[in-house]
Amino acid sequence: MWACTLSRIMARPEYTQKRIMPSFPRLFQPLQAGPLTLKNRIIMGSMHTRLEAEADGSARAAAFYAERARGGVALIVTGGYSPDAYGLLEADAGALDHPDKIAEHRVVTDAVHAAGGKICLQILHAGRYAKHDALVGASDIPSPINRRKPRALTTAEVEQTVASFAACAALARAAGYDGVEIMGSEGYLISQFTALRTNNRSDRYGGALENRLRFPLDIVRATRARVGADFLILFRMSALDLVEGGLNAEETLQLARALEAAGVDVLDTGIGWHEARVPTIAYMVPRAAWRAATTRIKSAVSIPVVATNRINTPELAEELLREGVADLVSLARPLLADADFALKAAEGRADAINTCIACNQACLDFLFRNKVASCLLNPRACRETYYPKVTALRAKRVAVVGAGAAGLSCALTAFERGHSVTLYETQGEIGGQLNLAKQVPGKEFAETLRYFHRRLAKSSVQLKTAHCVGADELAQGGYDAVVLASGVRPRLPDIPGIDHPKVLRYDEVLSGAKVPGARVAIIGAGGIGFDVAEFLSAPPASALVPEFLDAWGVDPRGMGDGGLVAPKPEKASRSIVMLQRKSAAPGKTLGATTGWALRMELARRGVPVLCGVSYQRIDDAGLHILHEGQPKLLAVDHIVLCAGQEPVNTLRAELAARGIAATPIGGAERAEEIDALRAIAQGMEVAYAL
Ligand code: NAP
Ligand code: SF4
């Protein structure tokens, strides 16, 4: 099927006549992985979606995975399923521990196979990370990220758990899966056995390294014995533990070699336990930051090795393959953002890929709030059955006012659903607040803008930039629907001296229109306040891999416990203080899976946050505040306002006066808590409802 697709592409006139070749020769080279021939080198990595907890979960998972199979990935790995009741991540998580469950998995495997794909089940035992009261572990040592204490498995129970893994693999085979991935990284049960940090057992599964590695090796051998030689077994091992008491580089390589000898076909890699205090996939992690750890494993074994984490473009994937870092790449979040990643790369349309920006806002952060995962950039993800990819349904004339995130999402979705769309933008360029967000170190919104530009260019949306459309013009346009995506303006707080030349707005600073001096106070410690603090404090080289590893205390050679060394904190490039009126801990509104790292990074750079302040006045001397009841002068060069926003939507009333009911979306509807996540999702939803 893939070979046919590729030969069809190669036979197209643009390739034969203009001699344009696909740009990723290694990425699209087939690979023999155990018993399976993979059509290319792209694996969809395992992601929890929480779909298994939904009533219509099987149908939704089938649609979700089938769309990615059609999008050209060689192999899909499902989210983790427990082999028994103890290993459940949470009470309503998925398990494959009984033949009764085969039918619901068949729905998924049939859909993927019908779409020309291959799919493996990931077997995951949560161990001490389980969020239910029957949790177990290698020992009874609790995790710092779980308030529950695990019960140590007895030796007989360890043997039973080994058998459960093997039985789960046999059930997966019966359910039509092409293989299984045994989850042995990220600090779940298998990692808990291998590391001294969590294993103080005195039986044959504890003590010396050889004993601690026995549990994963027994699982692999038992699984191979149950499923036979013609069933793919991947093992996801921790290439770097990033916790004290974790394995060092030599111990990790010993595990890799032993896994190969025990019968593993492919070694997938994971980076860092969930409790590690080093960010491993968030936006502040430079792309492919972990390549050295993967290269070490590849050099130790002869079976295919998979590179993972912060690989989000085909160019980077090709580079990793070319440089011998790995044989395959695992893309997880990038396939939430764009199901057609592989197809677009193969067809020479890499610039049309909706590139994952590692924000975690709708994937991991949703899971933390017990919601089904989705994607900030692609709100259809995991909701494919609710928002089918059908086009040309309607043909209304639609005006969208504002080409920021909400307006772009709405206009393009409406166009793709068959409407005739005019998109008005006051500024000379599209993007709105995305043009500011892209300036923050690590935030890859420039990719998002490139994607929107490309999608617009391929559409017939009539884009009118530098055009401040008024109510009369919209009324005369005779539109069937008007959507107001006119965005927000920064709030100017009522502080004496607010018009002093020392005062700058966040948009002036992030756009580069104004450059603050060496001493800065930031009013407002919300999302934008933190972004501005990051922007103003980041040393020039902070986005480079060696500097990132140094700052977070990671030894690139993987020496030391878990590959950790003492961090060498970066020095802020300015003296900065952040302020908020609330007494509550600052940064509460930041993402659950990224906020901690941003707070830690700024604290290490020496950026304090003063809480419970009241603003007195601004004058030539600086910012006068009351803090803990005491008057204080912050003798700063500039004060940057990050005090929230207000909606820009006066057109709504003007249109209403002309009898036109416009639909406000994004910040124009509600400025509080507006971000790209809500803007893009709402834009799409409103377009589907037109
Ligand atoms: P925000 O998160 O609501 O923060 C506004 C800040 O301004 C607060 O610290 C608030 O604290 C302060 N403030 C509000 N009214 C004020 C006033 N009249 N005078 C002085 N200070 C005032 O809003 P934002 O920073 O503009 O961000 C907008 C949205 O984008 C938010 O939902 C945010 O979460 C999201 N966002 C998230 C991220 C991220 O997760 N990394 C990044 C950017 C934006 P006090 O009232 O206590 O002073
Ligand atoms: Fe990537 Fe953000 Fe989408 Fe998650 S929500 S898949 S991190 S773009």
PDB file of C-alpha atoms in Angstrom, residues 490-661:
ATOM      1  CA  PRO A 490      -3.644  45.064  26.862  1.00  0.00           C
ATOM      2  CA  ARG A 491      -5.278  46.271  30.072  1.00  0.00           C
ATOM      3  CA  LEU A 492      -3.837  49.535  31.435  1.00  0.00           C
ATOM      4  CA  PRO A 493      -4.089  49.384  35.223  1.00  0.00           C
ATOM      5  CA  ASP A 494      -5.241  52.448  37.125  1.00  0.00           C
ATOM      6  CA  ILE A 495      -1.925  53.412  38.781  1.00  0.00           C
ATOM      7  CA  PRO A 496      -0.818  57.053  39.228  1.00  0.00           C
ATOM      8  CA  GLY A 497       1.964  57.700  36.701  1.00  0.00           C
ATOM      9  CA  ILE A 498       0.821  54.948  34.301  1.00  0.00           C
ATOM     10  CA  ASP A 499       1.628  57.272  31.386  1.00  0.00           C
ATOM     11  CA  HIS A 500       5.250  57.737  32.565  1.00  0.00           C
ATOM     12  CA  PRO A 501       7.869  57.002  29.844  1.00  0.00           C
ATOM     13  CA  LYS A 502       9.226  54.173  32.040  1.00  0.00           C
ATOM     14  CA  VAL A 503       6.002  52.232  31.425  1.00  0.00           C
ATOM     15  CA  LEU A 504       5.958  49.786  28.514  1.00  0.00           C
ATOM     16  CA  ARG A 505       3.206  47.396  27.421  1.00  0.00           C
ATOM     17  CA  TYR A 506       3.993  43.691  26.928  1.00  0.00           C
ATOM     18  CA  ASP A 507       3.136  43.915  23.233  1.00  0.00           C
ATOM     19  CA  GLU A 508       5.654  46.735  22.739  1.00  0.00           C
ATOM     20  CA  VAL A 509       8.338  44.673  24.473  1.00  0.00           C
ATOM     21  CA  LEU A 510       7.685  41.310  22.805  1.00  0.00           C
ATOM     22  CA  SER A 511       7.367  42.887  19.362  1.00  0.00           C
ATOM     23  CA  GLY A 512      10.747  44.554  19.852  1.00  0.00           C
ATOM     24  CA  ALA A 513       9.239  48.028  19.384  1.00  0.00           C
ATOM     25  CA  LYS A 514      10.627  49.016  22.815  1.00  0.00           C
ATOM     26  CA  VAL A 515      13.680  47.537  24.540  1.00  0.00           C
ATOM     27  CA  PRO A 516      13.688  47.742  28.362  1.00  0.00           C
ATOM     28  CA  GLY A 517      16.810  48.682  30.321  1.00  0.00           C
ATOM     29  CA  ALA A 518      18.851  46.515  32.678  1.00  0.00           C
ATOM     30  CA  ARG A 519      16.441  46.773  35.649  1.00  0.00           C
ATOM     31  CA  VAL A 520      12.827  45.808  35.022  1.00  0.00           C
ATOM     32  CA  ALA A 521       9.670  45.367  37.092  1.00  0.00           C
ATOM     33  CA  ILE A 522       6.851  43.325  35.563  1.00  0.00           C
ATOM     34  CA  ILE A 523       3.321  44.147  36.704  1.00  0.00           C
ATOM     35  CA  GLY A 524       1.300  40.925  36.506  1.00  0.00           C
ATOM     36  CA  ALA A 525       2.549  37.380  37.094  1.00  0.00           C
ATOM     37  CA  GLY A 526       0.102  35.524  34.856  1.00  0.00           C
ATOM     38  CA  GLY A 527       0.924  33.628  31.672  1.00  0.00           C
ATOM     39  CA  ILE A 528       2.118  36.688  29.802  1.00  0.00           C
ATOM     40  CA  GLY A 529       4.060  38.052  32.798  1.00  0.00           C
ATOM     41  CA  PHE A 530       6.006  34.785  32.959  1.00  0.00           C
ATOM     42  CA  ASP A 531       6.515  34.811  29.197  1.00  0.00           C
ATOM     43  CA  VAL A 532       7.893  38.348  29.321  1.00  0.00           C
ATOM     44  CA  ALA A 533      10.169  37.424  32.250  1.00  0.00           C
ATOM     45  CA  GLU A 534      11.486  34.509  30.203  1.00  0.00           C
ATOM     46  CA  PHE A 535      11.929  36.732  27.147  1.00  0.00           C
ATOM     47  CA  LEU A 536      13.819  39.401  29.097  1.00  0.00           C
ATOM     48  CA  SER A 537      15.957  37.103  31.244  1.00  0.00           C
ATOM     49  CA  ALA A 538      17.000  34.328  28.821  1.00  0.00           C
ATOM     50  CA  PRO A 539      20.724  34.285  28.082  1.00  0.00           C
ATOM     51  CA  PRO A 540      21.383  34.222  24.321  1.00  0.00           C
ATOM     52  CA  ALA A 541      22.512  30.561  24.236  1.00  0.00           C
ATOM     53  CA  SER A 542      19.785  29.107  26.456  1.00  0.00           C
ATOM     54  CA  ALA A 543      18.074  27.387  23.499  1.00  0.00           C
ATOM     55  CA  LEU A 544      21.181  25.341  22.634  1.00  0.00           C
ATOM     56  CA  VAL A 545      21.435  21.733  23.761  1.00  0.00           C
ATOM     57  CA  PRO A 546      24.728  21.952  25.751  1.00  0.00           C
ATOM     58  CA  GLU A 547      23.544  25.048  27.640  1.00  0.00           C
ATOM     59  CA  PHE A 548      20.162  23.453  28.327  1.00  0.00           C
ATOM     60  CA  LEU A 549      21.786  20.269  29.679  1.00  0.00           C
ATOM     61  CA  ASP A 550      24.187  22.300  31.848  1.00  0.00           C
ATOM     62  CA  ALA A 551      21.434  24.473  33.257  1.00  0.00           C
ATOM     63  CA  TRP A 552      19.325  21.448  34.217  1.00  0.00           C
ATOM     64  CA  GLY A 553      22.218  19.330  35.510  1.00  0.00           C
ATOM     65  CA  VAL A 554      22.318  16.592  32.871  1.00  0.00           C
ATOM     66  CA  ASP A 555      25.610  14.925  31.991  1.00  0.00           C
ATOM     67  CA  PRO A 556      25.657  14.472  28.204  1.00  0.00           C
ATOM     68  CA  ARG A 557      27.746  11.307  28.720  1.00  0.00           C
ATOM     69  CA  GLY A 558      25.095   9.895  31.043  1.00  0.00           C
ATOM     70  CA  MET A 559      27.584   9.381  33.879  1.00  0.00           C
ATOM     71  CA  GLY A 560      26.434   9.466  37.472  1.00  0.00           C
ATOM     72  CA  ASP A 561      23.161   8.319  38.993  1.00  0.00           C
ATOM     73  CA  GLY A 562      20.424   8.711  36.414  1.00  0.00           C
ATOM     74  CA  GLY A 563      22.765  10.793  34.235  1.00  0.00           C
ATOM     75  CA  LEU A 564      22.562  13.751  36.625  1.00  0.00           C
ATOM     76  CA  VAL A 565      25.254  16.216  37.685  1.00  0.00           C
ATOM     77  CA  ALA A 566      25.052  19.479  39.608  1.00  0.00           C
ATOM     78  CA  PRO A 567      23.080  22.078  37.611  1.00  0.00           C
ATOM     79  CA  LYS A 568      24.910  25.186  36.462  1.00  0.00           C
ATOM     80  CA  PRO A 569      22.123  27.771  36.592  1.00  0.00           C
ATOM     81  CA  GLU A 570      22.101  30.413  33.885  1.00  0.00           C
ATOM     82  CA  LYS A 571      22.470  34.012  34.933  1.00  0.00           C
ATOM     83  CA  ALA A 572      19.612  36.311  33.945  1.00  0.00           C
ATOM     84  CA  SER A 573      20.593  38.846  31.332  1.00  0.00           C
ATOM     85  CA  ARG A 574      18.762  41.568  33.314  1.00  0.00           C
ATOM     86  CA  SER A 575      17.684  42.285  36.868  1.00  0.00           C
ATOM     87  CA  ILE A 576      13.970  41.484  36.886  1.00  0.00           C
ATOM     88  CA  VAL A 577      11.256  41.414  39.519  1.00  0.00           C
ATOM     89  CA  MET A 578       7.716  40.163  38.904  1.00  0.00           C
ATOM     90  CA  LEU A 579       4.753  41.428  40.892  1.00  0.00           C
ATOM     91  CA  GLN A 580       1.177  40.446  41.606  1.00  0.00           C
ATOM     92  CA  ARG A 581      -1.486  41.753  43.974  1.00  0.00           C
ATOM     93  CA  LYS A 582      -2.764  38.322  45.012  1.00  0.00           C
ATOM     94  CA  SER A 583      -1.063  36.596  47.931  1.00  0.00           C
ATOM     95  CA  ALA A 584      -1.561  33.198  46.280  1.00  0.00           C
ATOM     96  CA  ALA A 585       1.423  31.344  44.835  1.00  0.00           C
ATOM     97  CA  PRO A 586       2.357  32.870  41.483  1.00  0.00           C
ATOM     98  CA  GLY A 587       2.106  31.056  38.159  1.00  0.00           C
ATOM     99  CA  LYS A 588      -0.966  29.048  39.153  1.00  0.00           C
ATOM    100  CA  THR A 589      -2.471  29.530  35.706  1.00  0.00           C
ATOM    101  CA  LEU A 590       0.562  28.137  33.893  1.00  0.00           C
ATOM    102  CA  GLY A 591       0.244  24.666  32.369  1.00  0.00           C
ATOM    103  CA  ALA A 592       0.487  21.770  34.849  1.00  0.00           C
ATOM    104  CA  THR A 593       3.228  20.033  32.889  1.00  0.00           C
ATOM    105  CA  THR A 594       5.269  23.093  31.872  1.00  0.00           C
ATOM    106  CA  GLY A 595       4.636  25.704  34.573  1.00  0.00           C
ATOM    107  CA  TRP A 596       6.824  24.000  37.189  1.00  0.00           C
ATOM    108  CA  ALA A 597       9.813  24.045  34.831  1.00  0.00           C
ATOM    109  CA  LEU A 598       9.309  27.687  33.869  1.00  0.00           C
ATOM    110  CA  ARG A 599       8.970  28.720  37.534  1.00  0.00           C
ATOM    111  CA  MET A 600      12.100  26.714  38.406  1.00  0.00           C
ATOM    112  CA  GLU A 601      14.069  28.151  35.499  1.00  0.00           C
ATOM    113  CA  LEU A 602      13.227  31.755  36.423  1.00  0.00           C
ATOM    114  CA  ALA A 603      13.899  31.136  40.120  1.00  0.00           C
ATOM    115  CA  ARG A 604      17.326  29.677  39.271  1.00  0.00           C
ATOM    116  CA  ARG A 605      18.051  32.737  37.142  1.00  0.00           C
ATOM    117  CA  GLY A 606      17.271  34.863  40.181  1.00  0.00           C
ATOM    118  CA  VAL A 607      13.951  36.362  39.066  1.00  0.00           C
ATOM    119  CA  PRO A 608      11.820  36.838  42.215  1.00  0.00           C
ATOM    120  CA  VAL A 609       8.030  37.211  42.336  1.00  0.00           C
ATOM    121  CA  LEU A 610       6.627  39.585  44.948  1.00  0.00           C
ATOM    122  CA  CYS A 611       3.074  38.602  45.905  1.00  0.00           C
ATOM    123  CA  GLY A 612       0.473  40.610  47.814  1.00  0.00           C
ATOM    124  CA  VAL A 613       1.747  43.957  46.569  1.00  0.00           C
ATOM    125  CA  SER A 614      -0.257  47.106  45.981  1.00  0.00           C
ATOM    126  CA  TYR A 615       0.874  49.617  43.405  1.00  0.00           C
ATOM    127  CA  GLN A 616       1.267  53.185  44.746  1.00  0.00           C
ATOM    128  CA  ARG A 617       2.695  55.241  41.865  1.00  0.00           C
ATOM    129  CA  ILE A 618       5.258  55.400  39.080  1.00  0.00           C
ATOM    130  CA  ASP A 619       7.679  58.292  38.751  1.00  0.00           C
ATOM    131  CA  ASP A 620      11.241  59.087  37.684  1.00  0.00           C
ATOM    132  CA  ALA A 621      12.570  57.088  40.659  1.00  0.00           C
ATOM    133  CA  GLY A 622      10.747  53.895  39.608  1.00  0.00           C
ATOM    134  CA  LEU A 623       7.773  51.892  40.872  1.00  0.00           C
ATOM    135  CA  HIS A 624       6.480  52.587  44.380  1.00  0.00           C
ATOM    136  CA  ILE A 625       4.668  49.683  46.020  1.00  0.00           C
ATOM    137  CA  LEU A 626       3.403  48.487  49.354  1.00  0.00           C
ATOM    138  CA  HIS A 627       4.707  45.012  50.112  1.00  0.00           C
ATOM    139  CA  GLU A 628       3.734  43.230  53.327  1.00  0.00           C
ATOM    140  CA  GLY A 629       2.446  46.585  54.533  1.00  0.00           C
ATOM    141  CA  GLN A 630       5.789  48.310  53.986  1.00  0.00           C
ATOM    142  CA  PRO A 631       6.394  50.997  51.370  1.00  0.00           C
ATOM    143  CA  LYS A 632       9.126  50.059  48.882  1.00  0.00           C
ATOM    144  CA  LEU A 633      10.707  51.710  45.893  1.00  0.00           C
ATOM    145  CA  LEU A 634      11.699  49.474  43.006  1.00  0.00           C
ATOM    146  CA  ALA A 635      14.349  51.612  41.334  1.00  0.00           C
ATOM    147  CA  VAL A 636      13.929  50.195  37.853  1.00  0.00           C
ATOM    148  CA  ASP A 637      14.545  51.517  34.367  1.00  0.00           C
ATOM    149  CA  HIS A 638      11.270  50.212  33.041  1.00  0.00           C
ATOM    150  CA  ILE A 639       7.963  48.790  34.195  1.00  0.00           C
ATOM    151  CA  VAL A 640       6.368  46.296  31.816  1.00  0.00           C
ATOM    152  CA  LEU A 641       2.579  45.923  31.979  1.00  0.00           C
ATOM    153  CA  CYS A 642       1.336  42.329  31.816  1.00  0.00           C
ATOM    154  CA  ALA A 643      -1.925  42.997  33.667  1.00  0.00           C
ATOM    155  CA  GLY A 644      -4.307  41.014  31.473  1.00  0.00           C
ATOM    156  CA  GLN A 645      -6.407  42.113  28.504  1.00  0.00           C
ATOM    157  CA  GLU A 646      -9.722  43.563  27.490  1.00  0.00           C
ATOM    158  CA  PRO A 647     -11.852  42.475  24.532  1.00  0.00           C
ATOM    159  CA  VAL A 648     -11.952  44.454  21.287  1.00  0.00           C
ATOM    160  CA  ASN A 649     -15.505  44.001  20.022  1.00  0.00           C
ATOM    161  CA  THR A 650     -17.217  47.353  19.498  1.00  0.00           C
ATOM    162  CA  LEU A 651     -18.274  46.134  16.043  1.00  0.00           C
ATOM    163  CA  ARG A 652     -20.720  43.771  17.680  1.00  0.00           C
ATOM    164  CA  ALA A 653     -23.011  46.563  18.930  1.00  0.00           C
ATOM    165  CA  GLU A 654     -22.572  48.533  15.717  1.00  0.00           C
ATOM    166  CA  LEU A 655     -23.647  45.498  13.685  1.00  0.00           C
ATOM    167  CA  ALA A 656     -26.537  44.771  16.045  1.00  0.00           C
ATOM    168  CA  ALA A 657     -27.793  48.324  15.420  1.00  0.00           C
ATOM    169  CA  ARG A 658     -27.950  47.364  11.731  1.00  0.00           C
ATOM    170  CA  GLY A 659     -29.821  44.152  12.486  1.00  0.00           C
ATOM    171  CA  ILE A 660     -26.801  41.844  12.075  1.00  0.00           C
ATOM    172  CA  ALA A 661     -26.100  39.310  14.826  1.00  0.00           C
TER     173      ALA A 661
END
